[in-house]
Coordinates of C-alpha atoms in Angstrom, one line a residue:
M1 CA -7.9 -24.8 96.6
A2 CA -10.4 -22.7 94.4
T3 CA -11.9 -21.6 97.8
D4 CA -8.6 -20.6 99.1
I5 CA -7.8 -18.5 96.3
E6 CA -11.1 -16.4 96.4
D7 CA -10.8 -15.8 100.0
A8 CA -7.4 -14.6 99.2
A9 CA -8.5 -12.4 96.2
H10 CA -9.9 -8.5 96.6
P11 CA -10.8 -5.8 94.6
V12 CA -7.9 -3.9 93.2
D13 CA -7.8 -0.8 95.1
A14 CA -5.3 1.2 97.2
A15 CA -6.6 -0.2 100.6
A16 CA -6.3 -3.9 99.5
V17 CA -3.1 -3.2 97.9
M18 CA -1.7 -1.8 101.2
R19 CA -3.0 -4.7 103.2
L20 CA -1.4 -7.2 101.0
L21 CA 1.9 -5.4 101.3
G22 CA 1.9 -4.5 105.2
H23 CA 3.7 -1.4 104.5
R24 CA 3.8 1.8 102.3
P25 CA 7.1 0.7 100.2
R26 CA 9.0 3.8 98.8
L27 CA 8.8 2.4 95.3
L28 CA 5.7 0.5 94.3
A29 CA 5.7 -1.2 90.8
L30 CA 2.5 -2.3 88.9
G31 CA 3.6 -4.5 85.5
E32 CA 1.6 -5.1 82.7
P33 CA 1.8 -8.5 80.5
T34 CA 1.4 -6.5 77.3
H35 CA 1.6 -3.2 75.9
G36 CA -1.1 -1.2 73.9
E37 CA -4.2 -2.0 76.2
D38 CA -5.8 1.2 77.4
A39 CA -8.0 -1.0 79.5
L40 CA -5.0 -1.9 81.5
L41 CA -3.8 1.7 81.4
D42 CA -7.4 2.9 82.9
L43 CA -7.0 0.2 85.9
R44 CA -3.7 1.5 86.5
N45 CA -5.2 5.3 86.4
G46 CA -7.6 4.4 88.9
L47 CA -5.4 2.6 91.4
F48 CA -2.7 5.1 90.9
R49 CA -4.9 7.9 91.7
Q50 CA -6.2 6.0 95.0
L51 CA -2.5 5.7 96.0
V52 CA -1.5 9.1 95.4
E53 CA -4.7 10.6 97.4
Q54 CA -4.9 8.2 100.0
Q55 CA -1.0 6.9 100.6
G56 CA 0.9 9.8 99.8
Y57 CA 2.6 9.0 96.9
R58 CA 4.2 11.6 94.7
T59 CA 5.8 10.5 91.7
I60 CA 4.4 8.4 88.9
A61 CA 7.0 6.9 86.2
I62 CA 6.3 4.9 83.2
E63 CA 8.2 2.8 80.5
S64 CA 9.0 6.2 78.5
D65 CA 12.0 8.2 77.4
C66 CA 13.1 9.8 80.5
V67 CA 14.2 13.2 78.8
M68 CA 11.1 13.6 76.8
A69 CA 9.0 13.0 80.0
L70 CA 10.5 16.5 81.5
V71 CA 7.8 18.3 78.9
V72 CA 4.9 16.1 80.8
D73 CA 6.3 17.3 84.3
D74 CA 6.6 20.6 83.5
Y75 CA 2.9 20.5 82.4
V76 CA 1.5 18.8 85.2
T77 CA 3.4 21.0 87.9
S78 CA 3.3 24.3 86.5
G79 CA 1.0 24.0 83.5
E80 CA 3.5 25.0 81.1
G81 CA 2.5 24.4 77.4
T82 CA -1.0 22.4 76.3
L83 CA -2.1 19.0 76.9
D84 CA -2.1 18.5 73.0
E85 CA 1.8 19.5 72.8
V86 CA 2.6 17.5 76.0
M87 CA 0.8 14.3 74.5
E88 CA 2.7 14.8 71.2
H89 CA 6.5 15.7 72.5
G90 CA 6.4 14.2 76.1
F91 CA 6.2 10.4 75.4
S92 CA 8.3 7.9 73.6
H93 CA 7.1 4.4 72.1
G94 CA 4.1 5.9 70.7
L95 CA 2.5 6.4 74.2
G96 CA 1.3 9.7 73.4
A97 CA -1.4 8.4 71.7
S98 CA -3.3 6.4 74.3
A99 CA -6.5 7.9 75.7
A100 CA -5.6 6.1 79.2
N101 CA -2.2 8.3 79.4
R102 CA -3.9 11.5 78.2
E103 CA -6.4 10.9 81.1
L104 CA -3.4 10.6 83.5
V105 CA -1.9 13.7 82.6
R106 CA -5.0 15.5 82.5
W107 CA -5.8 14.3 86.0
A108 CA -2.4 15.1 87.4
R109 CA -2.4 18.5 86.2
A110 CA -6.0 19.2 87.7
Y111 CA -4.7 17.5 91.0
N112 CA -1.8 19.8 91.3
D113 CA -3.7 22.9 90.5
G114 CA -3.3 25.0 93.5
R115 CA -1.5 22.7 95.6
P116 CA 1.9 23.9 96.9
T117 CA 5.0 22.1 95.4
S118 CA 5.6 20.0 98.0
E119 CA 2.1 18.1 97.9
Q120 CA 2.2 18.0 94.1
V121 CA 2.4 14.9 92.0
R122 CA 5.2 14.5 89.5
F123 CA 5.8 12.7 86.4
A124 CA 8.8 10.8 85.2
G125 CA 9.7 8.5 82.5
F126 CA 12.2 6.1 83.5
D127 CA 13.4 4.4 80.0
G128 CA 16.4 5.8 78.1
P129 CA 16.1 7.5 74.7
L130 CA 15.9 3.9 73.4
E131 CA 14.1 2.1 70.7
I132 CA 14.4 -1.4 69.8
T133 CA 15.5 0.0 66.4
G134 CA 18.1 1.8 67.9
A135 CA 19.1 4.5 70.3
A136 CA 18.9 8.4 70.2
S137 CA 22.0 10.8 69.6
P138 CA 23.5 11.9 73.2
R139 CA 23.6 15.5 71.8
Q140 CA 20.6 16.8 73.7
A141 CA 21.8 15.3 77.0
L142 CA 25.5 16.4 76.7
T143 CA 24.4 19.8 75.5
A144 CA 22.4 20.1 78.2
L145 CA 24.7 19.1 81.1
H146 CA 27.3 21.1 79.5
G147 CA 25.3 24.2 79.4
Y148 CA 24.3 23.7 82.9
L149 CA 27.8 23.6 84.2
A150 CA 29.0 26.1 81.9
A151 CA 27.0 28.8 83.2
R152 CA 27.9 28.0 86.9
V153 CA 31.5 26.7 87.3
K154 CA 34.8 28.4 86.6
A155 CA 35.4 27.8 82.8
D156 CA 38.9 26.4 83.4
L157 CA 37.1 23.5 85.4
L158 CA 35.3 22.3 82.2
P159 CA 36.8 19.7 80.4
C160 CA 36.0 21.1 77.0
A161 CA 34.0 23.7 75.3
Q162 CA 30.5 23.4 73.5
E163 CA 32.2 23.6 70.1
T164 CA 34.2 20.6 70.8
L165 CA 31.4 18.4 71.7
D166 CA 29.5 19.6 68.5
R167 CA 32.4 18.7 66.4
L168 CA 32.8 15.3 68.0
L169 CA 29.1 14.5 67.7
G170 CA 28.8 15.3 64.1
A171 CA 25.5 14.9 62.4
D172 CA 22.7 13.2 64.6
D173 CA 21.6 10.9 61.6
Q174 CA 25.0 8.9 62.2
W175 CA 24.0 8.1 65.6
T176 CA 20.3 7.0 64.7
R177 CA 20.8 4.7 61.8
P178 CA 18.2 2.0 62.0
A179 CA 20.5 -0.5 60.3
A180 CA 22.9 -0.2 63.2
M181 CA 20.8 -2.6 65.6
R182 CA 21.5 -5.5 63.6
D183 CA 24.6 -4.5 61.6
P184 CA 27.6 -3.2 64.2
S185 CA 29.7 -2.2 61.5
R186 CA 26.7 0.6 60.9
S187 CA 27.3 2.2 64.2
V188 CA 29.6 4.9 65.4
G189 CA 29.8 4.1 69.2
Q190 CA 33.5 2.8 68.9
S191 CA 34.7 5.7 66.6
A192 CA 37.5 7.7 67.9
E193 CA 35.1 10.6 68.2
A194 CA 32.5 8.5 70.0
K195 CA 35.3 7.1 72.7
E196 CA 36.4 10.8 73.3
L197 CA 33.1 11.8 73.9
R198 CA 32.8 9.1 76.6
L199 CA 35.7 10.3 78.5
L200 CA 34.3 14.0 78.5
A201 CA 30.8 13.1 79.2
D202 CA 32.5 11.2 82.4
D203 CA 34.4 14.0 83.4
L204 CA 31.5 16.4 83.2
V205 CA 29.5 13.9 85.5
A206 CA 32.4 13.9 87.8
L207 CA 32.4 17.9 87.8
L208 CA 28.8 17.8 88.5
D209 CA 29.2 15.7 91.4
A210 CA 32.3 17.8 92.9
Q211 CA 30.2 21.1 92.6
T212 CA 27.1 19.7 94.0
P213 CA 27.2 21.8 97.2
H214 CA 27.5 25.0 95.0
L215 CA 25.0 24.1 92.0
I216 CA 22.3 23.5 94.5
T217 CA 22.7 26.6 96.1
A218 CA 23.5 28.4 93.1
T219 CA 20.1 27.2 91.2
S220 CA 17.9 24.5 93.2
R221 CA 17.5 20.8 94.1
E222 CA 15.5 20.6 90.9
A223 CA 17.7 21.9 88.6
W224 CA 20.4 19.9 90.1
D225 CA 18.4 16.7 89.5
R226 CA 17.6 17.5 86.2
A227 CA 21.5 17.8 85.3
C228 CA 22.4 14.6 87.1
L229 CA 19.4 13.1 84.7
Y230 CA 21.3 14.6 81.8
G231 CA 24.4 13.0 82.9
R232 CA 23.2 9.7 83.5
T233 CA 21.6 9.8 80.0
A234 CA 24.6 10.9 78.3
T235 CA 27.1 8.2 79.7
G236 CA 24.2 5.8 79.4
L237 CA 23.6 6.7 75.8
L238 CA 27.4 6.5 74.7
R239 CA 27.9 3.3 76.5
Y240 CA 25.0 1.9 74.5
H241 CA 26.2 3.1 71.2
F242 CA 29.7 1.9 72.1
W243 CA 27.9 -1.9 72.9
M244 CA 26.1 -1.3 69.5
A245 CA 29.3 -1.6 67.3
D246 CA 30.3 -4.6 69.3
T247 CA 30.6 -7.8 67.3
S248 CA 30.7 -10.3 69.7
S249 CA 27.9 -12.8 70.7
A250 CA 27.0 -11.1 73.8
R251 CA 26.4 -8.1 71.9
M252 CA 22.3 -8.3 72.0
E253 CA 22.2 -9.5 75.8
R254 CA 24.5 -6.6 76.9
L255 CA 22.4 -4.0 75.1
I256 CA 19.0 -5.5 76.7
G257 CA 21.0 -5.4 79.9
L258 CA 22.0 -1.8 79.6
R259 CA 18.9 -0.5 79.1
D260 CA 17.4 -1.9 82.0
S261 CA 20.4 -0.7 84.3
M262 CA 19.6 2.8 82.8
M263 CA 15.8 2.2 83.9
A264 CA 17.0 1.2 87.2
H265 CA 19.3 4.2 88.2
N266 CA 16.4 6.6 87.0
L267 CA 13.8 4.5 89.2
L268 CA 16.3 5.0 92.0
A269 CA 16.9 8.6 91.4
V270 CA 13.1 9.4 91.6
A271 CA 12.2 7.2 94.5
E272 CA 15.3 9.1 96.4
R273 CA 13.0 12.2 95.8
T274 CA 9.4 11.0 96.6
P275 CA 7.6 8.0 97.1
T276 CA 7.1 6.6 93.8
L277 CA 4.6 4.7 91.6
V278 CA 5.9 2.8 88.3
Y279 CA 4.1 1.4 85.5
A280 CA 5.9 -0.8 82.9
H281 CA 6.1 -4.4 81.4
N282 CA 6.1 -7.3 83.9
S283 CA 9.7 -8.3 82.5
H284 CA 11.2 -5.1 83.5
L285 CA 10.0 -4.7 87.0
Q286 CA 10.3 -8.4 88.2
R287 CA 12.6 -9.3 90.8
D288 CA 14.0 -12.4 89.0
M289 CA 16.2 -12.6 85.6
S290 CA 14.4 -11.7 82.6
T291 CA 14.6 -13.6 79.4
T292 CA 13.4 -12.9 75.7
R293 CA 13.9 -14.1 72.1
M294 CA 14.7 -11.8 69.5
W295 CA 15.0 -12.2 65.7
D296 CA 17.3 -14.9 65.0
Q297 CA 19.4 -14.8 68.7
P298 CA 19.2 -17.4 71.1
L299 CA 17.6 -17.1 74.5
L300 CA 18.9 -13.6 76.1
E301 CA 18.9 -13.2 79.9
W302 CA 19.3 -9.9 81.7
W303 CA 18.7 -8.5 85.2
S304 CA 15.6 -6.6 85.0
A305 CA 15.2 -2.8 86.1
G306 CA 13.2 -4.2 89.1
A307 CA 15.6 -6.8 90.2
L308 CA 18.4 -4.4 90.3
V309 CA 16.4 -1.7 92.3
H310 CA 15.3 -4.6 94.7
A311 CA 19.0 -5.3 95.4
R312 CA 19.6 -1.8 96.3
M313 CA 16.1 -1.2 98.1
G314 CA 15.3 -4.4 99.4
K315 CA 11.8 -4.1 101.0
E316 CA 11.3 -0.5 100.0
Y317 CA 10.8 -2.1 96.7
A318 CA 7.4 -3.9 96.0
F319 CA 6.2 -5.4 92.9
L320 CA 2.6 -6.5 91.7
A321 CA 2.6 -8.6 88.4
T322 CA -0.4 -8.3 86.2
A323 CA -2.0 -11.3 84.6
L324 CA -4.9 -11.6 82.1
G325 CA -7.6 -14.1 81.1
T326 CA -8.3 -13.1 77.6
I327 CA -7.6 -10.6 75.1
R328 CA -9.6 -11.8 72.2
H329 CA -9.2 -9.3 69.9
Q330 CA -5.7 -10.3 69.8
G331 CA -6.7 -14.1 69.6
V332 CA -5.8 -14.8 73.2
G333 CA -8.9 -16.9 74.3
T334 CA -9.9 -18.8 77.5
P335 CA -6.7 -20.0 79.5
A336 CA -6.3 -23.7 80.2
P337 CA -8.0 -24.5 83.5
D338 CA -4.4 -26.0 84.9
T339 CA -2.6 -22.7 84.4
V340 CA -2.4 -20.0 87.0
E341 CA -4.5 -17.9 84.5
G342 CA -7.1 -20.6 84.2
I343 CA -7.3 -21.1 87.9
L344 CA -7.7 -17.2 88.3
Y345 CA -10.4 -17.2 85.4
A346 CA -12.5 -19.5 87.7
L347 CA -13.0 -16.5 89.9
P348 CA -16.4 -14.8 89.7
E349 CA -15.0 -11.1 89.5
D350 CA -13.6 -9.3 86.7
C351 CA -10.6 -7.8 88.5
R352 CA -8.9 -9.1 91.7
V353 CA -5.7 -8.5 93.4
V354 CA -4.4 -11.8 95.2
A355 CA -1.1 -12.0 97.5
A356 CA 1.3 -13.7 95.6
P357 CA 2.5 -16.0 98.6
R358 CA -0.9 -17.0 99.7
L359 CA -1.6 -18.1 95.9
A360 CA 1.8 -20.1 95.4
A361 CA 0.5 -21.9 98.9
A362 CA -3.0 -22.2 97.5
L363 CA -1.4 -24.1 94.3
G364 CA 0.5 -26.6 96.3
D365 CA 3.5 -28.3 95.7
T366 CA 2.4 -29.5 91.8
P367 CA 3.2 -26.1 90.1
P368 CA 0.4 -25.4 87.2
A369 CA 1.1 -25.7 83.6
V370 CA 2.9 -23.1 81.9
R371 CA 0.6 -20.9 79.7
V372 CA 1.5 -20.7 76.1
S373 CA 0.2 -17.5 74.2
P374 CA -1.1 -17.7 70.5
W375 CA 0.2 -14.0 70.2
F376 CA 3.7 -13.0 70.8
G377 CA 2.3 -9.6 72.4
Y378 CA 1.3 -11.4 75.7
A379 CA 3.5 -12.7 78.1
P380 CA 1.9 -15.3 80.2
L381 CA 2.6 -15.6 84.1
D382 CA 5.2 -18.3 84.8
P383 CA 4.0 -20.2 87.8
A384 CA 7.7 -20.6 89.0
R385 CA 8.4 -17.0 89.3
L386 CA 5.4 -16.3 91.5
A387 CA 7.9 -15.9 94.6
G388 CA 9.6 -13.1 92.6
S389 CA 6.3 -10.9 93.4
D390 CA 4.3 -9.8 96.1
G391 CA 1.1 -9.8 94.4
V392 CA -1.2 -10.6 91.1
V393 CA -3.5 -8.4 89.7
F394 CA -5.8 -10.4 87.6
V395 CA -7.9 -9.0 84.8
K396 CA -10.3 -11.4 83.6
D397 CA -11.3 -10.2 80.1
V398 CA -9.4 -7.3 78.2
L399 CA -11.7 -5.7 75.8
R400 CA -11.2 -3.0 73.2
R401 CA -13.5 -0.4 75.2
G402 CA -12.7 -1.1 78.6
T403 CA -13.0 -4.2 81.3
C404 CA -13.1 -3.7 84.9
P405 CA -15.8 -1.4 86.3
D406 CA -13.9 -0.5 89.4
G407 CA -11.2 1.2 87.2
G408 CA -13.4 3.9 85.6
L409 CA -12.6 2.4 82.0
E410 CA -12.9 4.5 79.0
E411 CA -12.7 3.9 75.2
A412 CA -9.3 2.3 74.5
A413 CA -7.0 4.0 72.0
A414 CA -4.1 1.3 71.7
R415 CA -0.9 2.2 70.5
G416 CA 0.0 -1.1 69.0
E417 CA 2.7 -3.6 69.4
E418 CA 6.1 -3.4 71.1
P419 CA 8.5 -1.6 68.7
G420 CA 10.3 -4.1 66.4
G421 CA 7.4 -6.7 66.1
G422 CA 9.7 -9.9 66.8
D423 CA 10.3 -9.2 70.6
V424 CA 8.9 -11.7 73.3
H425 CA 8.9 -10.6 76.6
R426 CA 8.8 -13.2 79.0
A427 CA 7.3 -12.4 82.6

């Protein structure tokens, strides 16, 4: 078995990934089993650079706020702003503090400099304006959508004036109360004003759709795409806030599912525009149903963004899961030899990519043991889910200051744990 797996393992580079997949998928996803390790992000950077330069991928999407990421996209495509400003204002979840993310943005700007628009690499966030502690006010997205339409369609076609939106929205801090995440009574999502806003947002999105030919001609496809993003975000946030006020036992499971649904629609939109690379937690990208435990909740199940996208795109969606051997600075030591990670750990190289079907065949009919991580922040690879991925990227040892020599790794500037502290991603 060891020989079969070693023969199927290859260096992590674009050529090996394309041979493994057999074609260039429209949307190629690389997962991570933990957050906050720049060693993994440096490996991502090296692979994504190759895929852009050699395979023609033109958008890089990460697990960050889709609206905030517009700041990054403007910078990498036109040089608008400074790198420091972009890292401060263009990322959510603390991702702007990452040295590897900074290097990715710096590289994208340098790559685009002097290139025609059609050859530039774009940047996107595909998460909603959401944290595990709450959700943003819908003001920014609603106001931007309304402003785009108000400047270009007949006034009597608009469902309301901006002043009406302002009155119904009220103060932003009532939308962002952290206590509302655990206490539905603190949410304004089912107030009379919020319900009216949901109807108005729906009418604005319908108007945007109905006026598509005129709007693209009057502005550009790029401007219309952004208006669509504002529309998806506004309706998604209002829906999310509505269910934050729900008191049923399905509340948290519904909220998690809504988040990944927003992610999926954002990914479908960017992949429609250009061939896209995406990076996020394995649990958001896998084809199988995802599970997690939060606080005192029972096991929660939901369909991940990857599962939703795969249902729409079929073979045009590909997913590589990442698994790790050790993260010793987080207390994750050498994996047991009877686990998938333990079997891969016996390979002599630091970083390898293995075709998931060949790995599953080499493992035989008796599945390996399921690894249990002593640290909640690392989600081990479930051997039963190998069939749900196209390949496995295995990193033998994750170190604070880098790990895989093939990735050109730099000093890490980890951003810390998943917001909320009590979450467990299960890949």
